[in-house]
Amino acid sequence: MKKYILSLAVVSLFYTQSDACAWSDPDYDYFNLFTQTIIKDKAYLPFLHNYSSRFYGGYNSSLIPDDNIETWKKFFNNQLSYSETQNLVYKISMNDLNALKNGNPANPLLQKLGTGFYQKYKDGIDYLIEAKYIEPFMSINYIESENSFYYDRDTNRKNATAIDYHKTIAALTSLYNAARNPEIKQRYGYQLVRLNHYTRNYDSAVQAFKTYVAPIKLKGSVYFMSLDQLAGAQRGLEMNSDANWNFFQVFMNSKDRKESAFVSMKLSDTASFSNILKRANTNDEKNMAYFLLGYEDFNNPIPMMEKMYEINPDSEILKVMAARSINELERSYLPTYYYTSEAQKTEAKENSKDNASKNQSTDQTKTEVKEEKLSFWQKIVRFFKNLFGGSKSEKTGDNAKADQSDDELFSNPDRIPFYNRTGYYYDEKRQDFLDSLEKFTDKTKEKSKDEYWQIADAYLKFLKKDYKASSEILNDIKTTNPEYLEEIKRMKVLNDIVSQPKIDAEYEDHLMKDYAEYFVEKKVVKDTAATDNFDYYGEAPSTADFLKDVIANRYFLQGEDGKSFLMNNKLSDLQYNPNSSLVKSVEEFYRKPNKTQFEQQIIAKNMDSVGSVDAFFSTIYGDRAMRLADFEKAKAYYEKAKSFAGIPRQNYDWNEKSSQTITPKQYTPAEYNGFKNISNLVFGHNVWESFGSADTESMKAENYTDFPFIKTSMDKLELADALIKLKKIGNGTGEKAAKANQLIGNLLYNTSILGYYRELFVMDIDNSNGGKYNFWNTDRKNPYKYYYKNFLDTSYIEPDNFDLSINYYQKALKLSNNKEEKARILFQMASAEQGKYYQYEAKAPKDFDYSDPKWSEKEDARQKEMDNLKNQKYRTYFVQLKAQYSDTETTKNLMGSCSYFSYFMR
């Protein structure tokens, strides 16, 4: 067994915007709430909408009937079931059929049918014997051209050239002439056409079709199987127009050959579908040609759909086009994650775009706001609520959010679902497309007898946030189609939940009473022995996932951040972004008495195992207090965190013979676990800057002789206690007080984003690089705009205050009379000042990007400006060090270990 241990911190590096990943699947980036596969004619399932493959594959292949099997089933007068017919035609061996013919069948199915079955269907069984004999050879031989790329084909694979051509042609011709049943006769003709096609005797294949297939006036599946082979031969003869037309006929009239016929049309003629339209005579042919044209050029299928509507509003292929169109719209209205500009580095630039998007979203919500019909009494109640409820301007933060009216909640432009701009060029027209499609669907539902169009119309109104109209349409639909009924049921649930202005306790009870199936997770037992169990992209987004996102967004807009967070995340995820305000909100929910059933079963279940929850919260609060240099408060929290179980990480174990197992990380006795085993080097200083080296290589201890309470290894409580004692000593005078202040300054710097021990107070287990240590995202109050989904994607930690360490260094500098120590202190102050510059630089506005043709010169000018600013405002302690302490041994040593300082001194 191979065991791999991977911390979730490493895993989180891969949780990036999905379309940027090489392994992403665009068909997993939206919820697919409108089930495309409810179309009645399942033969068109491959032509539904998807991005990740040439044809849609999200269906059971058995849904598409096999034309050949259905024809054989009828030939045997329905004496056999569909599966029995499949077995007889495709699986039972030639020897078994010969045994039946000879009167001694051994196969169970043939024994059941008896020898009389052969006598009754002699022509058919004899044909199957011959067909099974030649079938292994029925593939065309691959001929590599001089321009072919390397092609790894099994050279031993049988093909049509391996069979005795003349002998087989003679046998098939003889059997054709002997057969009495026209259908069987035509099947022999099919074999003759196919054999000539696969041996590249294209002229003979064309002649065989004219001689043996066409004269038999049957145009069932065997005819179109033969026509498929004829078209292939015609393509070999470069009769592309005729080949394309025949492939088109196969496409129109077969159920299981549509994919291959479509591909063959593409291969045989670059202008295939336009040429087909020119040859189309009947309405069915024209309708199908319009379908193919609309399918091929899908930027705006409405014009083609209008033409199809004029021919036949009940056409199944028109429903396919509608399903594809709705699916395309869904990808903009129902993405699995709504990205927000606030979470991006280019915040200033994106704000203008985001405001434009907000304005569009606001326009879309107008319909929804108008939905609410208030009675006279409700208006009176609302008037007095507003009259005595205080001014909205007096309310801030979560209180203001919680006090929003239904109108305000409805009209919030960040209320999902809404149109989500993807950044692609067709965004501008996508919303117009929704209006056009809705008009078309509304028109078609009045003329077509199929309830499909009513469902589609209701769904489009759902996307437009006209939930009342959508619900009314759904309530009026009368159907017995089980797939339609399932879609209607789902849409009624969607309309109910998304139209609710506020999720309160009463509505939470309603969710659990009526819609528990969408929120209560079901345990799925997977067959670990199955080889096809693994889904490369994970589970596809579901209706339940969508509803969870909707409710998480509602909580977020209502100011209930803790509940919003826990709808999409586990408590342990706070370790990656231990932001104080969010932690406080989650803790408030944790301590909330009398939780509703929904809160207990759906939200609180994500308060997963972090050991003691109280200790977990106390550690986060203690860490924040330490970063603020409030050591007394930190100690008070750490006293409540003695039972802290360690920063929650997981071990991921893989075994080639079994599925993945996940177990909690167990920390070794000597390992830093988020609370224990902190080295006294945390009070030291850098020898050189290398986060990857051992602390004994990168750090050097100060002289701790006067501070015996600084232990070699400490937990956070002991560390806070030591800092309190140092602070008290630092309030005195003399070298000891100076040293105490220097040690405090060292600790604050060493645990900042620039320090070797930067992991100590941000819920991390080591100092390896990650989002927590990026300057650009540390000054956001809240980078989230809609809800806390994809929480690991954006760092969300309060920034370091480098002035705290500088203040302690200044005290040390003032109290010390040792010139060497003063030089060391000034260098540490300069390092902290560097952190202040990095913070400024990350937030400095930048009004150009890579698309700017003058990007290079603008970037050079900006960098020059930033360098000047750095030297003017953020080099004060380097200047002082150079001016007053350049002759010290400390300065000379620093020049040898710090290349930048050496450059500055020169």
Coordinates of C-alpha atoms in Angstrom, one line a residue, residues 67-603:
D67 CA -32.9 0.0 -35.1
N68 CA -31.4 -3.3 -36.1
I69 CA -32.7 -5.1 -32.9
E70 CA -36.1 -3.5 -33.2
T71 CA -36.3 -4.8 -36.8
W72 CA -35.2 -8.3 -35.8
K73 CA -37.7 -8.3 -33.0
K74 CA -40.5 -7.6 -35.5
F75 CA -39.1 -10.2 -37.8
F76 CA -39.5 -12.8 -35.0
N77 CA -43.1 -11.6 -34.5
N78 CA -42.2 -10.2 -31.1
Q79 CA -41.7 -13.8 -29.8
L80 CA -38.5 -12.6 -28.2
S81 CA -38.1 -9.7 -25.8
Y82 CA -35.7 -6.8 -26.7
S83 CA -32.9 -8.2 -24.6
E84 CA -33.4 -11.7 -25.9
T85 CA -33.3 -10.4 -29.4
Q86 CA -30.0 -8.6 -28.6
N87 CA -28.6 -11.8 -27.2
L88 CA -29.6 -13.8 -30.3
V89 CA -28.3 -11.2 -32.8
Y90 CA -25.1 -10.0 -31.1
K91 CA -24.0 -12.5 -28.5
I92 CA -25.0 -16.0 -29.3
S93 CA -22.2 -17.7 -31.3
M94 CA -22.3 -19.0 -34.8
N95 CA -21.7 -22.5 -33.4
D96 CA -24.7 -22.3 -31.1
L97 CA -26.9 -21.3 -34.1
N98 CA -25.6 -24.2 -36.1
A99 CA -26.4 -26.5 -33.2
L100 CA -30.0 -25.1 -33.3
K101 CA -30.1 -25.7 -37.1
N102 CA -28.9 -29.3 -36.5
G103 CA -31.6 -29.9 -33.9
N104 CA -29.4 -30.1 -30.7
P105 CA -29.2 -26.6 -29.2
A106 CA -27.0 -26.1 -26.1
N107 CA -27.6 -22.4 -25.5
P108 CA -30.3 -21.9 -22.8
L109 CA -32.2 -19.3 -24.9
L110 CA -32.1 -21.5 -28.0
Q111 CA -33.2 -24.6 -25.9
K112 CA -36.1 -22.5 -24.7
L113 CA -37.1 -21.5 -28.3
G114 CA -36.8 -25.1 -29.5
T115 CA -36.0 -26.6 -32.9
G116 CA -39.3 -25.4 -34.2
F117 CA -38.0 -21.9 -34.0
Y118 CA -35.4 -22.6 -36.7
Q119 CA -38.0 -24.2 -39.0
K120 CA -40.3 -21.1 -38.6
Y121 CA -37.5 -18.5 -39.1
K122 CA -35.1 -20.6 -41.3
D123 CA -34.2 -17.6 -43.6
G124 CA -33.4 -15.4 -40.6
I125 CA -31.3 -17.9 -38.7
D126 CA -29.3 -18.9 -41.8
Y127 CA -28.6 -15.2 -42.4
L128 CA -27.4 -14.8 -38.8
I129 CA -25.0 -17.7 -39.2
E130 CA -23.5 -16.2 -42.3
A131 CA -23.4 -12.7 -40.8
K132 CA -21.6 -14.0 -37.6
Y133 CA -19.1 -15.7 -39.8
I134 CA -18.1 -12.5 -41.7
E135 CA -18.6 -10.0 -38.9
P136 CA -15.1 -10.2 -37.4
F137 CA -13.7 -9.1 -40.8
M138 CA -16.1 -6.2 -41.3
S139 CA -13.9 -3.2 -40.9
I140 CA -12.0 -1.1 -43.4
N141 CA -8.2 -1.6 -43.6
Y142 CA -6.2 1.4 -42.5
I143 CA -3.9 2.8 -45.2
E144 CA -1.2 5.1 -43.9
S145 CA -0.4 8.0 -46.2
E146 CA 3.0 9.7 -46.4
N147 CA 1.7 12.6 -44.5
S148 CA 0.1 10.6 -41.7
F149 CA 1.1 11.2 -38.1
Y150 CA 2.2 8.1 -36.1
Y151 CA -0.9 5.9 -35.8
D152 CA -0.8 3.1 -33.3
R153 CA -3.2 0.6 -34.9
D154 CA -3.1 -3.1 -34.0
T155 CA -1.6 -4.6 -37.1
N156 CA -3.0 -8.0 -36.3
R157 CA -6.6 -6.7 -36.2
K158 CA -8.8 -8.4 -38.8
N159 CA -10.3 -6.3 -41.6
A160 CA -12.2 -7.0 -44.8
T161 CA -9.0 -7.7 -46.8
A162 CA -8.3 -10.8 -44.7
I163 CA -11.3 -12.6 -46.0
D164 CA -11.5 -14.4 -49.4
Y165 CA -13.3 -11.7 -51.3
H166 CA -14.4 -13.6 -54.4
K167 CA -15.6 -16.7 -52.4
T168 CA -17.5 -14.4 -50.0
I169 CA -19.1 -12.4 -52.7
A170 CA -20.2 -15.6 -54.4
A171 CA -21.6 -17.0 -51.2
L172 CA -23.6 -13.9 -50.4
T173 CA -24.9 -13.6 -53.9
S174 CA -26.0 -17.3 -53.8
L175 CA -27.7 -16.8 -50.4
Y176 CA -29.4 -13.6 -51.7
N177 CA -30.9 -15.5 -54.6
A178 CA -32.0 -18.4 -52.4
A179 CA -33.7 -16.3 -49.7
R180 CA -37.5 -16.0 -49.9
N181 CA -38.1 -13.3 -47.3
P182 CA -37.6 -9.8 -48.8
E183 CA -36.2 -8.4 -45.6
I184 CA -33.6 -11.2 -45.4
K185 CA -32.8 -10.8 -49.1
Q186 CA -32.1 -7.1 -48.5
R187 CA -29.8 -8.0 -45.5
Y188 CA -27.7 -10.0 -47.9
G189 CA -27.6 -7.0 -50.2
Y190 CA -26.5 -4.9 -47.3
Q191 CA -23.6 -7.3 -46.6
L192 CA -22.6 -7.2 -50.3
V193 CA -22.5 -3.4 -50.2
R194 CA -20.6 -3.4 -47.0
L195 CA -18.0 -5.9 -48.1
N196 CA -17.3 -4.0 -51.2
H197 CA -17.1 -0.7 -49.3
Y198 CA -14.7 -2.1 -46.7
T199 CA -12.4 -3.7 -49.4
R200 CA -12.4 -0.3 -51.1
N201 CA -14.2 -1.6 -54.2
Y202 CA -16.2 1.5 -54.2
D203 CA -17.7 1.2 -57.7
S204 CA -18.8 -2.4 -56.9
A205 CA -20.4 -1.2 -53.6
V206 CA -22.4 1.4 -55.6
Q207 CA -23.4 -1.2 -58.1
A208 CA -24.3 -3.7 -55.3
F209 CA -26.7 -1.2 -53.8
K210 CA -28.4 -0.7 -57.1
T211 CA -28.6 -4.4 -57.8
Y212 CA -29.4 -6.0 -54.5
V213 CA -30.8 -3.3 -52.1
A214 CA -32.8 -0.7 -54.1
P215 CA -34.9 -3.1 -56.1
I216 CA -36.4 -4.5 -52.9
K217 CA -39.1 -2.0 -52.1
L218 CA -38.4 -1.9 -48.3
K219 CA -37.2 1.3 -46.6
G220 CA -36.8 0.1 -43.1
S221 CA -33.6 0.0 -41.0
V222 CA -31.9 -2.5 -43.3
Y223 CA -32.3 -0.1 -46.2
F224 CA -30.7 2.8 -44.2
M225 CA -27.9 0.6 -42.9
S226 CA -27.2 -0.2 -46.6
L227 CA -27.5 3.5 -47.6
D228 CA -25.0 4.4 -44.9
Q229 CA -22.5 2.0 -46.6
L230 CA -23.4 3.3 -50.0
A231 CA -22.6 6.9 -48.8
G232 CA -19.3 5.7 -47.5
A233 CA -18.4 4.3 -50.8
Q234 CA -19.5 7.4 -52.6
R235 CA -17.3 9.5 -50.4
G236 CA -14.4 7.1 -51.4
L237 CA -15.3 8.0 -55.0
E238 CA -15.3 11.7 -54.1
M239 CA -19.0 11.9 -54.9
N240 CA -19.3 14.2 -51.9
S241 CA -22.6 15.8 -52.7
D242 CA -24.4 12.4 -53.2
A243 CA -22.6 10.9 -50.2
N244 CA -23.7 13.8 -48.1
W245 CA -27.3 13.6 -49.1
N246 CA -27.4 9.9 -48.4
F247 CA -25.8 10.4 -45.0
F248 CA -28.4 13.0 -44.4
Q249 CA -31.1 10.4 -45.2
V250 CA -29.5 8.0 -42.7
F251 CA -29.5 10.8 -40.1
M252 CA -33.2 11.6 -40.7
N253 CA -34.4 8.0 -40.7
S254 CA -32.3 6.1 -38.2
K255 CA -32.3 6.2 -34.4
D256 CA -28.9 4.8 -33.5
R257 CA -26.8 6.1 -36.4
K258 CA -27.4 9.8 -36.0
E259 CA -24.0 10.5 -34.5
S260 CA -22.0 8.6 -37.1
A261 CA -24.1 10.0 -39.9
F262 CA -23.6 13.6 -38.6
V263 CA -19.8 13.0 -38.4
S264 CA -19.8 11.5 -41.9
M265 CA -21.7 14.6 -43.3
K266 CA -19.0 16.8 -41.8
L267 CA -16.2 14.7 -43.3
S268 CA -17.7 14.5 -46.8
D269 CA -18.5 18.1 -47.5
T270 CA -17.3 21.3 -45.8
A271 CA -20.5 23.1 -46.9
S272 CA -22.6 20.1 -46.1
F273 CA -25.7 21.5 -44.4
S274 CA -26.1 24.4 -46.7
N275 CA -25.9 22.1 -49.7
I276 CA -28.4 19.7 -48.1
L277 CA -30.9 22.5 -47.7
K278 CA -30.7 23.2 -51.4
R279 CA -31.6 19.6 -52.2
A280 CA -34.4 19.4 -49.5
N281 CA -37.8 19.0 -51.1
T282 CA -40.2 17.8 -48.4
N283 CA -41.1 19.7 -45.3
D284 CA -39.4 17.0 -43.1
E285 CA -36.2 17.3 -45.1
K286 CA -36.2 21.1 -44.9
N287 CA -37.0 21.0 -41.1
M288 CA -34.1 18.6 -40.5
A289 CA -31.7 20.8 -42.6
Y290 CA -32.7 23.8 -40.6
F291 CA -32.0 21.9 -37.4
L292 CA -28.5 20.9 -38.6
L293 CA -27.8 24.5 -39.6
G294 CA -29.0 25.8 -36.3
Y295 CA -27.0 23.1 -34.4
E296 CA -23.8 23.8 -36.3
D297 CA -24.0 27.6 -35.9
F298 CA -25.4 28.1 -32.4
N299 CA -24.5 31.7 -31.7
N300 CA -28.2 32.6 -32.3
P301 CA -30.4 29.7 -33.2
I302 CA -33.6 31.7 -33.0
P303 CA -33.8 32.5 -36.8
M304 CA -33.5 28.7 -37.6
M305 CA -36.0 27.9 -34.9
E306 CA -38.5 30.3 -36.4
K307 CA -38.2 28.5 -39.8
M308 CA -38.6 25.1 -38.1
Y309 CA -41.7 26.5 -36.2
E310 CA -43.3 27.5 -39.5
I311 CA -42.9 24.0 -40.8
N312 CA -43.9 22.0 -37.7
P313 CA -44.3 23.5 -34.2
D314 CA -44.6 20.0 -32.8
S315 CA -41.3 18.9 -34.2
E316 CA -39.1 17.0 -31.7
I317 CA -35.9 18.5 -33.1
L318 CA -37.4 22.0 -32.4
K319 CA -37.5 20.9 -28.7
V320 CA -33.9 19.8 -29.0
M321 CA -32.9 23.3 -30.2
A322 CA -34.9 24.9 -27.3
A323 CA -33.2 22.6 -24.8
R324 CA -29.8 23.6 -26.1
S325 CA -30.7 27.3 -26.0
I326 CA -32.0 27.1 -22.4
N327 CA -28.9 25.2 -21.4
E328 CA -26.7 27.9 -22.9
L329 CA -28.6 30.6 -20.9
E330 CA -28.3 28.5 -17.7
R331 CA -24.5 28.8 -17.9
S332 CA -24.7 32.5 -17.4
Y333 CA -27.6 32.6 -14.9
L334 CA -26.8 29.6 -12.8
P335 CA -23.0 29.2 -12.5
T336 CA -21.7 27.1 -9.7
Y337 CA -19.8 30.1 -8.4
Y338 CA -20.4 33.8 -8.8
Y339 CA -17.0 35.4 -9.1
T340 CA -16.7 38.9 -7.6
S341 CA -14.3 41.7 -8.5
E342 CA -13.7 42.4 -4.8
A343 CA -11.8 39.1 -4.6
Q344 CA -9.4 40.0 -7.4
K345 CA -6.2 42.0 -7.3
T346 CA -7.4 44.4 -10.0
E347 CA -10.2 45.7 -7.7
A348 CA -10.0 49.3 -8.8
K349 CA -10.3 48.5 -12.4
E350 CA -13.0 46.0 -12.0
N351 CA -15.2 48.2 -9.9
S352 CA -16.5 50.1 -12.9
K353 CA -17.4 46.9 -14.7
D354 CA -19.0 45.5 -11.6
N355 CA -21.2 48.6 -11.2
A356 CA -22.4 48.2 -14.7
S357 CA -23.2 44.6 -14.0
K358 CA -25.0 45.7 -10.8
N359 CA -27.1 48.1 -12.9
Q360 CA -28.1 45.3 -15.3
S361 CA -28.9 43.0 -12.4
T362 CA -31.0 45.8 -10.8
D363 CA -33.0 46.1 -14.0
Q364 CA -33.7 42.3 -13.9
T365 CA -34.9 42.5 -10.3
K366 CA -37.6 45.1 -11.1
T367 CA -40.0 42.4 -12.1
E368 CA -39.4 40.5 -8.9
V369 CA -40.0 43.6 -6.7
K370 CA -43.3 44.2 -8.4
E371 CA -44.3 40.7 -7.5
E372 CA -45.2 41.6 -3.9
K373 CA -48.9 42.4 -3.5
L374 CA -49.5 44.0 -0.1
S375 CA -52.9 44.2 1.4
F376 CA -54.2 47.5 2.9
W377 CA -53.6 46.2 6.4
Q378 CA -50.0 45.1 5.6
K379 CA -49.3 48.6 4.3
I380 CA -50.5 50.1 7.5
V381 CA -48.4 47.7 9.6
R382 CA -45.4 48.5 7.4
F383 CA -46.0 52.2 7.8
F384 CA -45.9 52.1 11.6
K385 CA -42.9 49.8 11.6
N386 CA -41.0 52.3 9.5
L387 CA -42.4 55.2 11.6
F388 CA -41.2 53.8 15.0
G389 CA -38.4 51.5 13.8
G390 CA -35.8 54.3 13.7
S391 CA -33.9 55.8 10.8
K392 CA -32.1 53.3 8.5
S393 CA -29.2 55.6 8.4
E394 CA -28.7 55.0 12.1
K395 CA -28.2 51.3 11.6
T396 CA -24.9 49.9 10.4
G397 CA -23.3 46.6 9.6
D398 CA -25.2 43.4 10.3
N399 CA -27.9 45.2 12.1
A400 CA -28.7 47.2 9.0
K401 CA -28.7 44.0 6.9
A402 CA -31.0 42.2 9.4
D403 CA -33.5 45.1 9.3
Q404 CA -34.0 45.2 5.6
S405 CA -37.6 45.2 4.3
D406 CA -38.8 42.6 1.8
D407 CA -38.6 45.2 -0.9
E408 CA -34.9 45.9 -0.1
L409 CA -34.1 42.2 0.0
F410 CA -35.8 41.5 -3.3
S411 CA -34.1 44.4 -5.1
N412 CA -30.6 43.6 -3.9
P413 CA -28.6 43.2 -7.1
D414 CA -26.4 40.6 -5.5
R415 CA -29.4 38.3 -4.8
I416 CA -28.7 35.1 -6.8
P417 CA -29.6 33.8 -9.2
F418 CA -28.9 36.6 -11.6
Y419 CA -27.2 37.1 -14.9
N420 CA -23.5 36.5 -14.4
R421 CA -21.2 38.2 -16.8
T422 CA -18.6 35.7 -18.1
G423 CA -16.4 38.2 -19.8
Y424 CA -16.9 36.7 -23.2
Y425 CA -17.8 38.9 -26.2
Y426 CA -21.4 37.6 -26.5
D427 CA -22.3 38.8 -23.0
E428 CA -23.9 41.9 -24.3
K429 CA -26.4 40.0 -26.3
R430 CA -27.1 37.2 -24.0
Q431 CA -29.8 38.9 -22.0
D432 CA -31.5 39.9 -25.3
F433 CA -31.4 36.2 -26.2
L434 CA -33.4 35.3 -23.1
D435 CA -36.1 37.8 -24.1
S436 CA -36.2 36.4 -27.7
L437 CA -36.3 32.8 -26.5
E438 CA -39.1 33.6 -24.1
K439 CA -41.2 35.2 -26.8
F440 CA -40.6 32.2 -29.1
T441 CA -41.4 29.7 -26.4
D442 CA -44.5 31.6 -25.4
K443 CA -45.7 31.5 -29.0
T444 CA -44.9 27.9 -29.5
K445 CA -46.6 26.7 -26.3
E446 CA -49.9 28.1 -27.7
K447 CA -49.6 26.1 -30.9
S448 CA -47.9 22.9 -29.9
K449 CA -49.8 20.1 -28.1
D450 CA -46.7 19.1 -26.1
E451 CA -46.5 20.3 -22.5
Y452 CA -42.7 20.6 -23.0
W453 CA -43.1 24.2 -24.2
Q454 CA -45.1 25.2 -21.1
I455 CA -42.3 23.8 -19.0
A456 CA -39.7 25.6 -21.0
D457 CA -41.7 28.9 -20.8
A458 CA -42.0 28.5 -17.0
Y459 CA -38.3 27.9 -16.7
L460 CA -37.4 31.0 -18.8
K461 CA -39.6 33.1 -16.5
F462 CA -37.8 31.6 -13.6
L463 CA -34.5 32.8 -15.0
K464 CA -36.1 36.3 -15.5
K465 CA -37.1 36.2 -11.8
D466 CA -40.8 36.3 -12.7
Y467 CA -41.5 33.6 -10.2
K468 CA -45.2 34.2 -9.9
A469 CA -45.8 33.8 -13.7
S470 CA -43.6 30.7 -13.7
S471 CA -45.5 29.1 -10.9
E472 CA -48.9 29.9 -12.5
I473 CA -47.8 28.1 -15.7
L474 CA -46.5 25.1 -13.8
N475 CA -49.8 24.8 -11.8
D476 CA -51.8 24.7 -15.1
I477 CA -49.8 22.0 -16.8
K478 CA -51.6 18.7 -17.0
T479 CA -49.4 15.8 -18.0
T480 CA -48.8 12.1 -17.2
N481 CA -45.2 12.1 -18.6
P482 CA -43.0 11.1 -15.6
E483 CA -40.0 13.1 -16.8
Y484 CA -42.1 16.2 -17.2
L485 CA -43.7 15.6 -13.8
E486 CA -40.3 15.4 -12.2
E487 CA -39.1 18.6 -13.8
I488 CA -42.3 20.4 -12.8
K489 CA -41.9 19.3 -9.2
R490 CA -38.3 20.6 -9.1
M491 CA -39.3 23.9 -10.7
K492 CA -42.0 24.5 -8.2
V493 CA -39.5 24.0 -5.4
L494 CA -37.1 26.4 -7.1
N495 CA -39.8 29.1 -7.5
D496 CA -40.8 28.8 -3.9
I497 CA -37.4 29.1 -2.4
V498 CA -35.9 31.8 -4.7
S499 CA -39.0 34.0 -4.3
Q500 CA -38.8 34.0 -0.5
P501 CA -37.7 37.4 0.6
K502 CA -36.1 36.3 3.8
I503 CA -35.1 33.0 5.3
D504 CA -36.4 33.1 8.9
A505 CA -37.1 30.4 11.4
E506 CA -40.7 29.9 10.1
Y507 CA -39.4 29.4 6.6
E508 CA -36.6 27.1 7.8
D509 CA -39.3 24.9 9.3
H510 CA -41.1 24.9 6.0
L511 CA -37.9 23.8 4.2
M512 CA -37.5 20.8 6.5
K513 CA -41.2 19.9 6.4
D514 CA -41.6 20.1 2.6
Y515 CA -38.2 20.0 1.0
A516 CA -36.0 17.9 3.3
E517 CA -35.0 15.6 0.4
Y518 CA -33.0 18.6 -1.1
F519 CA -31.1 19.4 2.1
V520 CA -30.7 16.2 4.1
E521 CA -27.7 14.4 2.7
K522 CA -28.2 10.8 1.8
K523 CA -25.5 8.2 2.5
V524 CA -24.4 6.6 -0.8
V525 CA -22.6 3.3 -0.5
K526 CA -20.3 2.9 -3.4
D527 CA -19.1 -0.4 -4.8
T528 CA -15.4 -0.2 -4.1
A529 CA -14.7 -3.2 -6.3
A530 CA -16.1 -1.4 -9.4
T531 CA -13.5 0.0 -11.7
D532 CA -15.7 2.7 -13.1
N533 CA -16.6 4.3 -9.8
F534 CA -14.1 7.1 -10.0
D535 CA -15.4 10.4 -11.4
Y536 CA -12.5 12.5 -12.6
Y537 CA -14.3 15.7 -12.0
G538 CA -16.1 14.8 -8.8
E539 CA -19.9 14.8 -8.5
A540 CA -21.8 16.9 -10.9
P541 CA -23.6 20.0 -9.4
S542 CA -27.2 19.2 -8.4
T543 CA -30.4 20.9 -7.6
A544 CA -29.7 20.5 -3.9
D545 CA -26.3 22.2 -4.4
F546 CA -28.0 25.1 -6.1
L547 CA -30.6 25.5 -3.4
K548 CA -27.8 25.4 -0.8
D549 CA -26.1 28.2 -2.6
V550 CA -29.3 30.3 -2.8
I551 CA -29.9 30.0 0.9
A552 CA -26.3 30.7 1.7
N553 CA -26.6 33.9 -0.3
R554 CA -29.8 34.8 1.4
Y555 CA -28.2 34.5 4.8
F556 CA -25.2 36.5 3.6
L557 CA -27.5 39.4 2.4
Q558 CA -29.4 39.2 5.7
G559 CA -26.2 39.7 7.7
E560 CA -26.1 36.1 9.1
D561 CA -22.6 35.5 7.9
G562 CA -22.0 32.5 10.3
K563 CA -24.9 30.6 8.8
S564 CA -24.0 31.6 5.3
F565 CA -20.5 30.3 5.8
L566 CA -21.6 27.0 7.2
M567 CA -23.9 26.3 4.3
N568 CA -20.9 25.9 2.1
N569 CA -18.0 25.2 4.4
K570 CA -17.0 23.3 7.5
L571 CA -16.0 24.9 10.8
S572 CA -12.4 23.6 10.3
D573 CA -12.2 25.7 7.1
L574 CA -11.9 28.8 9.2
Q575 CA -8.2 27.8 9.7
Y576 CA -7.5 29.0 6.2
N577 CA -9.0 32.5 6.7
P578 CA -9.3 33.1 10.4
N579 CA -10.9 36.5 10.0
S580 CA -12.1 37.8 13.3
S581 CA -15.5 39.2 12.2
L582 CA -16.4 36.0 10.4
V583 CA -15.2 33.8 13.2
K584 CA -17.3 35.9 15.6
S585 CA -20.4 35.4 13.5
V586 CA -19.8 31.6 13.2
E587 CA -19.3 31.5 17.0
E588 CA -22.6 33.4 17.6
F589 CA -24.4 30.7 15.6
Y590 CA -22.6 28.0 17.5
R591 CA -23.8 29.4 20.8
K592 CA -27.3 30.2 19.6
P593 CA -29.9 28.6 21.8
N594 CA -33.0 26.9 20.5
K595 CA -31.8 26.3 16.9
T596 CA -34.4 25.3 14.4
Q597 CA -34.5 21.8 13.0
F598 CA -33.0 23.2 9.7
E599 CA -30.2 24.9 11.7
Q600 CA -29.5 21.7 13.7
Q601 CA -29.5 19.2 10.8
I602 CA -28.3 21.2 7.8
I603 CA -26.1 24.0 9.1

